[in-house]
Amino acid sequence: MAHPETLDRLVRRVAAQVRRRRIEHYALRGAFWASLVAVLALLFKQPLGGWALIVAVAALAVGTLGGALWGAVRRTPTADAARLADRAWQLEDRVATALEWAERPDRTPIVDALVADTVARVEQLEARMAARRVIPSDGRLLPIPLALALALALAPALPLPSGRLPDFSASGSEDPIEPRADATLMEDRAKPLAKDKLKSPAFEERDFATRAGGSGGAMAGDLSAIFKDTNLSSQRPDFQSFLKKGDDRLKLLEQADRLPDLQSDFTASQYKMVYRKSKSLTSGLRPDQISPQKLKELLEEMERLGRKGGANWQGDAAEGMEAMEGGQTDRAMEAMQRALDKMRAQDEASRSGKNLKGGRESNRSGIGRDRRGGDGGGPEDQDFGEGEGLLPGKGRSGSPKGEATGRLRASPYDVGVEGESRRGRKEGYDTNLTGKGGQMGSRLQYLGVIGQYRKMMEDAIARESVPRDFHSQIKDYFQALDER
Amino acid sequence: MTQDARVQDFVASFEVLRAEVEKVIVGHREIINHVLIGMFAGGHVLLEGVPGLGKTLLIKTLAEGLELSFSRIQFTPDLMPADIIGTNIIVEDADGRKHFQFQQGPIFAHILLADEINRATPKTQSALLEGMQESAVTVGGVSRPLPGPFFVLATQNPIEMEGTYPLPEAQLDRFLFKLRVRYPALEELNAIIDRTTQAHPVTVDRVMSGARVMAFRELIREVPIAAHVRDLASTVIMATHPAWEHAPEVARRFIRYGASPRGAQALVLGSKVRALAEGRFNVSVDDLRALAAPALRHRIILNFEGEAEGIDIDVLIGQIVESAEAATVQGKEPFLR
């Protein structure tokens, strides 16, 4: 195998060129930063005197030489120099490959041919610089601090600020201090001023309503003028329109009587609680399938409630209990039903100020708010549709507040999906919201639209040029929605 | 024979074979080069182009220039795997006894032209998988080796997608190169007209045997590659993966799945053939640059954004190679490090 001595020489030559270029490169960088130091020293020529010039020259020399030294001592790996040679003479990585493979124990026979070929080519190369000169960016700016340093060196010393505060002692004599008056006089003078300052804001606030519609320039103390000075003015054209258009909170304040009566909440009613228990007891079961133990417990609770409140269903509950003890379940059920009716009547009578009629839903035909016509579920279901409640102005058409709107979960198949932003990283195709919106529940009638959207999706896939790979992904997404 | 002489022999044979193909095929010099590189590298080549550009003719001409058996399968939707591989048939011997005998399918040839491969069902397409990877097929529990060299050249039409079955990624990965056959230039079209409408058809001489092809394949694997060139190949492959921490922005933005390690093998092996075909004994960075697109374009899957933006995969690969070069030592001045 031809010894790659020629290649070694080439690499050493290139490494020397690299070192030379490095010396230039880092000397320029050092000179730039040193020249800044020189400018700084020359700025202090006045206090430093002759030392300023010496320091500037010394800094320049040290910086330049230090940079050059730094460039000279850095090593150039052989592989780097070989690659540089390959690029400089268009040797197509021959030198680097030959040098690397020549010493490898697993070299193939063709490596000998490679080394021989590379040596032959290298011997025919003309000597020139392989490493190009790279001027650093700060080196390009070197003339600026150099020129500045030269100008400062030639110019007279710049006067420097003393660092002391200006002396106002001379002007103090123009405004002689008056002899101090007695304390009573000062107090008399100060009081009216303080009074005026305190008075004006309160006065303005009272005055605000009358000025609101007025035109003309803003008067001193006018709230609208204050508003114009705040950042709210950038959100609304003026204060009046802010009041007119206002946000929803202002509107809510105007409709205080429409706010829900939280005290008559569903769960706050004793009747509701007993009703719920009775419903859970009887739902889906025939009277002969009702557990006597459960029925007894319920009747006991009804009697206890009636005893506590002196209600009129106490007798019915007691009768039911007697029937239970006598083993007459049917009679006990009838007594419980009567007691429940009385409880309901009493409960609704307690809401008499809200224009609600007592009795059962079936007794209020023509004024019921239930537009489904009672075809689904029993009267119990109509009375207490989940999520509908008995809030004032909300459930009965006789209310002066108008008809109730179509509410979520009005249909047993319409389940509201409470949207919830999932944790973790959000992918691009994830529709979950982030931020504030992600914390709010979705009020969309989910089952009402998902089928429609799925059909739209399938139409879109068939019609639009959706990449084939994404068909299954899109369908999977909708499938996942369906399963939630 | 010295190594130098072996290499020169390869260079000369490569040139002669290319000249024979170019007797028939006008233009497409790069395509011909890449087909030959694929053959000598021991891989298979997929040619994609609109009808009438000479894909099938190129393969037939190449087969004519080699002293190798050739078979052609026209892929259709009703083609069955047994139509490709072969099947056991009942034969009767001289004594009147019946027994099963394997009837070889067209896959048992040195050069197999799978014309319009995407017209067959995936089941039939996959019949080629084992043969392409292992150079053997299994029928009735018996593995039967295919003749060497075994070289599959498949064609597909990129525009007629109706009634086609796009090749699955697993099968695409089996192809060393995917070549895009482009429309000829005006001068080339004139030459095609002159050459194909004359009275005497062009004949192609058989210039290379299968044994020589196999010998050249061994030689090619001896070509050395420098560490920094190999590093660049690996970096290019890794840079096609959007999840890689050093992946360039274009890869993160437009790529769904990157190239497999087979892509790196294809890139380096193809580069070795290219280097040797140019009379060079080593792989250079230029070889990687030249073969990055054919070796990787079928191994990279664009994401939705890439598809929607109409990103040209070749341009994307070029940008990835550039960024990989800049990321490795290749793109930096050595004295700045």
PDB file of N, CA, C and O in Angstrom, chain A residues 37-69:
ATOM      1  N   VAL A  37     -11.626  49.596  24.625  1.00  0.00           N
ATOM      2  CA  VAL A  37     -10.972  49.948  25.887  1.00  0.00           C
ATOM      3  C   VAL A  37     -10.123  51.202  25.703  1.00  0.00           C
ATOM      4  O   VAL A  37     -10.078  52.100  26.563  1.00  0.00           O
ATOM      5  N   ALA A  38      -9.454  51.288  24.553  1.00  0.00           N
ATOM      6  CA  ALA A  38      -8.617  52.457  24.274  1.00  0.00           C
ATOM      7  C   ALA A  38      -9.463  53.729  24.211  1.00  0.00           C
ATOM      8  O   ALA A  38      -9.076  54.778  24.739  1.00  0.00           O
ATOM      9  N   VAL A  39     -10.620  53.624  23.576  1.00  0.00           N
ATOM     10  CA  VAL A  39     -11.505  54.804  23.498  1.00  0.00           C
ATOM     11  C   VAL A  39     -11.918  55.227  24.897  1.00  0.00           C
ATOM     12  O   VAL A  39     -11.921  56.424  25.237  1.00  0.00           O
ATOM     13  N   LEU A  40     -12.246  54.259  25.728  1.00  0.00           N
ATOM     14  CA  LEU A  40     -12.651  54.556  27.097  1.00  0.00           C
ATOM     15  C   LEU A  40     -11.523  55.256  27.855  1.00  0.00           C
ATOM     16  O   LEU A  40     -11.749  56.238  28.582  1.00  0.00           O
ATOM     17  N   ALA A  41     -10.310  54.744  27.654  1.00  0.00           N
ATOM     18  CA  ALA A  41      -9.167  55.353  28.348  1.00  0.00           C
ATOM     19  C   ALA A  41      -8.950  56.780  27.876  1.00  0.00           C
ATOM     20  O   ALA A  41      -8.664  57.689  28.673  1.00  0.00           O
ATOM     21  N   LEU A  42      -9.104  57.006  26.558  1.00  0.00           N
ATOM     22  CA  LEU A  42      -8.868  58.348  26.018  1.00  0.00           C
ATOM     23  C   LEU A  42      -9.969  59.323  26.418  1.00  0.00           C
ATOM     24  O   LEU A  42      -9.761  60.535  26.428  1.00  0.00           O
ATOM     25  N   LEU A  43     -11.145  58.796  26.721  1.00  0.00           N
ATOM     26  CA  LEU A  43     -12.204  59.678  27.213  1.00  0.00           C
ATOM     27  C   LEU A  43     -11.820  60.274  28.572  1.00  0.00           C
ATOM     28  O   LEU A  43     -12.244  61.365  28.927  1.00  0.00           O
ATOM     29  N   PHE A  44     -11.033  59.541  29.306  1.00  0.00           N
ATOM     30  CA  PHE A  44     -10.580  60.009  30.631  1.00  0.00           C
ATOM     31  C   PHE A  44      -9.182  60.615  30.555  1.00  0.00           C
ATOM     32  O   PHE A  44      -8.370  60.453  31.460  1.00  0.00           O
ATOM     33  N   LYS A  45      -8.927  61.248  29.439  1.00  0.00           N
ATOM     34  CA  LYS A  45      -7.583  61.826  29.257  1.00  0.00           C
ATOM     35  C   LYS A  45      -7.318  62.933  30.265  1.00  0.00           C
ATOM     36  O   LYS A  45      -6.188  63.112  30.720  1.00  0.00           O
ATOM     37  N   GLN A  46      -8.383  63.655  30.621  1.00  0.00           N
ATOM     38  CA  GLN A  46      -8.191  64.780  31.550  1.00  0.00           C
ATOM     39  C   GLN A  46      -7.684  64.302  32.920  1.00  0.00           C
ATOM     40  O   GLN A  46      -6.666  64.786  33.397  1.00  0.00           O
ATOM     41  N   PRO A  47      -8.371  63.336  33.522  1.00  0.00           N
ATOM     42  CA  PRO A  47      -7.842  62.903  34.825  1.00  0.00           C
ATOM     43  C   PRO A  47      -6.584  62.042  34.708  1.00  0.00           C
ATOM     44  O   PRO A  47      -5.719  62.089  35.572  1.00  0.00           O
ATOM     45  N   LEU A  48      -6.512  61.246  33.613  1.00  0.00           N
ATOM     46  CA  LEU A  48      -5.371  60.334  33.519  1.00  0.00           C
ATOM     47  C   LEU A  48      -4.114  61.011  33.015  1.00  0.00           C
ATOM     48  O   LEU A  48      -2.999  60.519  33.227  1.00  0.00           O
ATOM     49  N   GLY A  49      -4.323  62.090  32.252  1.00  0.00           N
ATOM     50  CA  GLY A  49      -3.171  62.808  31.718  1.00  0.00           C
ATOM     51  C   GLY A  49      -2.457  61.986  30.657  1.00  0.00           C
ATOM     52  O   GLY A  49      -3.089  61.365  29.798  1.00  0.00           O
ATOM     53  N   GLY A  50      -1.160  61.905  30.748  1.00  0.00           N
ATOM     54  CA  GLY A  50      -0.371  61.176  29.760  1.00  0.00           C
ATOM     55  C   GLY A  50      -0.577  59.675  29.810  1.00  0.00           C
ATOM     56  O   GLY A  50      -0.325  58.963  28.828  1.00  0.00           O
ATOM     57  N   TRP A  51      -1.084  59.200  30.933  1.00  0.00           N
ATOM     58  CA  TRP A  51      -1.307  57.760  31.078  1.00  0.00           C
ATOM     59  C   TRP A  51      -2.413  57.254  30.150  1.00  0.00           C
ATOM     60  O   TRP A  51      -2.429  56.080  29.803  1.00  0.00           O
ATOM     61  N   ALA A  52      -3.322  58.144  29.787  1.00  0.00           N
ATOM     62  CA  ALA A  52      -4.446  57.715  28.945  1.00  0.00           C
ATOM     63  C   ALA A  52      -3.933  57.160  27.621  1.00  0.00           C
ATOM     64  O   ALA A  52      -4.372  56.099  27.153  1.00  0.00           O
ATOM     65  N   LEU A  53      -3.010  57.873  27.017  1.00  0.00           N
ATOM     66  CA  LEU A  53      -2.474  57.419  25.725  1.00  0.00           C
ATOM     67  C   LEU A  53      -1.713  56.105  25.885  1.00  0.00           C
ATOM     68  O   LEU A  53      -1.829  55.186  25.057  1.00  0.00           O
ATOM     69  N   ILE A  54      -0.988  56.031  26.981  1.00  0.00           N
ATOM     70  CA  ILE A  54      -0.208  54.800  27.220  1.00  0.00           C
ATOM     71  C   ILE A  54      -1.143  53.609  27.423  1.00  0.00           C
ATOM     72  O   ILE A  54      -0.943  52.525  26.855  1.00  0.00           O
ATOM     73  N   VAL A  55      -2.198  53.848  28.215  1.00  0.00           N
ATOM     74  CA  VAL A  55      -3.154  52.763  28.468  1.00  0.00           C
ATOM     75  C   VAL A  55      -3.834  52.341  27.168  1.00  0.00           C
ATOM     76  O   VAL A  55      -4.014  51.144  26.893  1.00  0.00           O
ATOM     77  N   ALA A  56      -4.187  53.328  26.323  1.00  0.00           N
ATOM     78  CA  ALA A  56      -4.871  53.012  25.060  1.00  0.00           C
ATOM     79  C   ALA A  56      -3.975  52.180  24.159  1.00  0.00           C
ATOM     80  O   ALA A  56      -4.406  51.150  23.600  1.00  0.00           O
ATOM     81  N   VAL A  57      -2.757  52.590  24.009  1.00  0.00           N
ATOM     82  CA  VAL A  57      -1.840  51.855  23.130  1.00  0.00           C
ATOM     83  C   VAL A  57      -1.581  50.460  23.687  1.00  0.00           C
ATOM     84  O   VAL A  57      -1.555  49.460  22.950  1.00  0.00           O
ATOM     85  N   ALA A  58      -1.416  50.404  24.986  1.00  0.00           N
ATOM     86  CA  ALA A  58      -1.142  49.106  25.606  1.00  0.00           C
ATOM     87  C   ALA A  58      -2.339  48.172  25.445  1.00  0.00           C
ATOM     88  O   ALA A  58      -2.175  46.972  25.156  1.00  0.00           O
ATOM     89  N   ALA A  59      -3.544  48.714  25.606  1.00  0.00           N
ATOM     90  CA  ALA A  59      -4.736  47.876  25.446  1.00  0.00           C
ATOM     91  C   ALA A  59      -4.834  47.344  24.030  1.00  0.00           C
ATOM     92  O   ALA A  59      -5.141  46.163  23.804  1.00  0.00           O
ATOM     93  N   LEU A  60      -4.577  48.204  23.072  1.00  0.00           N
ATOM     94  CA  LEU A  60      -4.625  47.778  21.670  1.00  0.00           C
ATOM     95  C   LEU A  60      -3.618  46.661  21.416  1.00  0.00           C
ATOM     96  O   LEU A  60      -3.940  45.645  20.768  1.00  0.00           O
ATOM     97  N   ALA A  61      -2.417  46.864  21.925  1.00  0.00           N
ATOM     98  CA  ALA A  61      -1.366  45.872  21.691  1.00  0.00           C
ATOM     99  C   ALA A  61      -1.697  44.548  22.375  1.00  0.00           C
ATOM    100  O   ALA A  61      -1.590  43.472  21.766  1.00  0.00           O
ATOM    101  N   VAL A  62      -2.166  44.641  23.604  1.00  0.00           N
ATOM    102  CA  VAL A  62      -2.473  43.406  24.354  1.00  0.00           C
ATOM    103  C   VAL A  62      -3.646  42.668  23.706  1.00  0.00           C
ATOM    104  O   VAL A  62      -3.608  41.436  23.545  1.00  0.00           O
ATOM    105  N   GLY A  63      -4.656  43.432  23.330  1.00  0.00           N
ATOM    106  CA  GLY A  63      -5.830  42.805  22.710  1.00  0.00           C
ATOM    107  C   GLY A  63      -5.480  42.101  21.416  1.00  0.00           C
ATOM    108  O   GLY A  63      -5.869  40.947  21.187  1.00  0.00           O
ATOM    109  N   THR A  64      -4.748  42.801  20.579  1.00  0.00           N
ATOM    110  CA  THR A  64      -4.399  42.218  19.280  1.00  0.00           C
ATOM    111  C   THR A  64      -3.500  40.997  19.457  1.00  0.00           C
ATOM    112  O   THR A  64      -3.731  39.942  18.853  1.00  0.00           O
ATOM    113  N   LEU A  65      -2.491  41.154  20.274  1.00  0.00           N
ATOM    114  CA  LEU A  65      -1.561  40.042  20.470  1.00  0.00           C
ATOM    115  C   LEU A  65      -2.239  38.872  21.191  1.00  0.00           C
ATOM    116  O   LEU A  65      -1.986  37.705  20.865  1.00  0.00           O
ATOM    117  N   GLY A  66      -3.098  39.208  22.140  1.00  0.00           N
ATOM    118  CA  GLY A  66      -3.807  38.140  22.851  1.00  0.00           C
ATOM    119  C   GLY A  66      -4.690  37.345  21.899  1.00  0.00           C
ATOM    120  O   GLY A  66      -4.724  36.109  21.956  1.00  0.00           O
ATOM    121  N   GLY A  67      -5.399  38.071  21.024  1.00  0.00           N
ATOM    122  CA  GLY A  67      -6.236  37.381  20.040  1.00  0.00           C
ATOM    123  C   GLY A  67      -5.404  36.505  19.123  1.00  0.00           C
ATOM    124  O   GLY A  67      -5.759  35.355  18.841  1.00  0.00           O
ATOM    125  N   ALA A  68      -4.296  37.058  18.676  1.00  0.00           N
ATOM    126  CA  ALA A  68      -3.427  36.291  17.772  1.00  0.00           C
ATOM    127  C   ALA A  68      -2.885  35.047  18.472  1.00  0.00           C
ATOM    128  O   ALA A  68      -2.830  33.957  17.883  1.00  0.00           O
ATOM    129  N   LEU A  69      -2.523  35.216  19.720  1.00  0.00           N
ATOM    130  CA  LEU A  69      -1.998  34.073  20.477  1.00  0.00           C
ATOM    131  C   LEU A  69      -3.070  33.002  20.649  1.00  0.00           C
ATOM    132  O   LEU A  69      -2.795  31.806  20.501  1.00  0.00           O
TER     133      LEU A  69
END
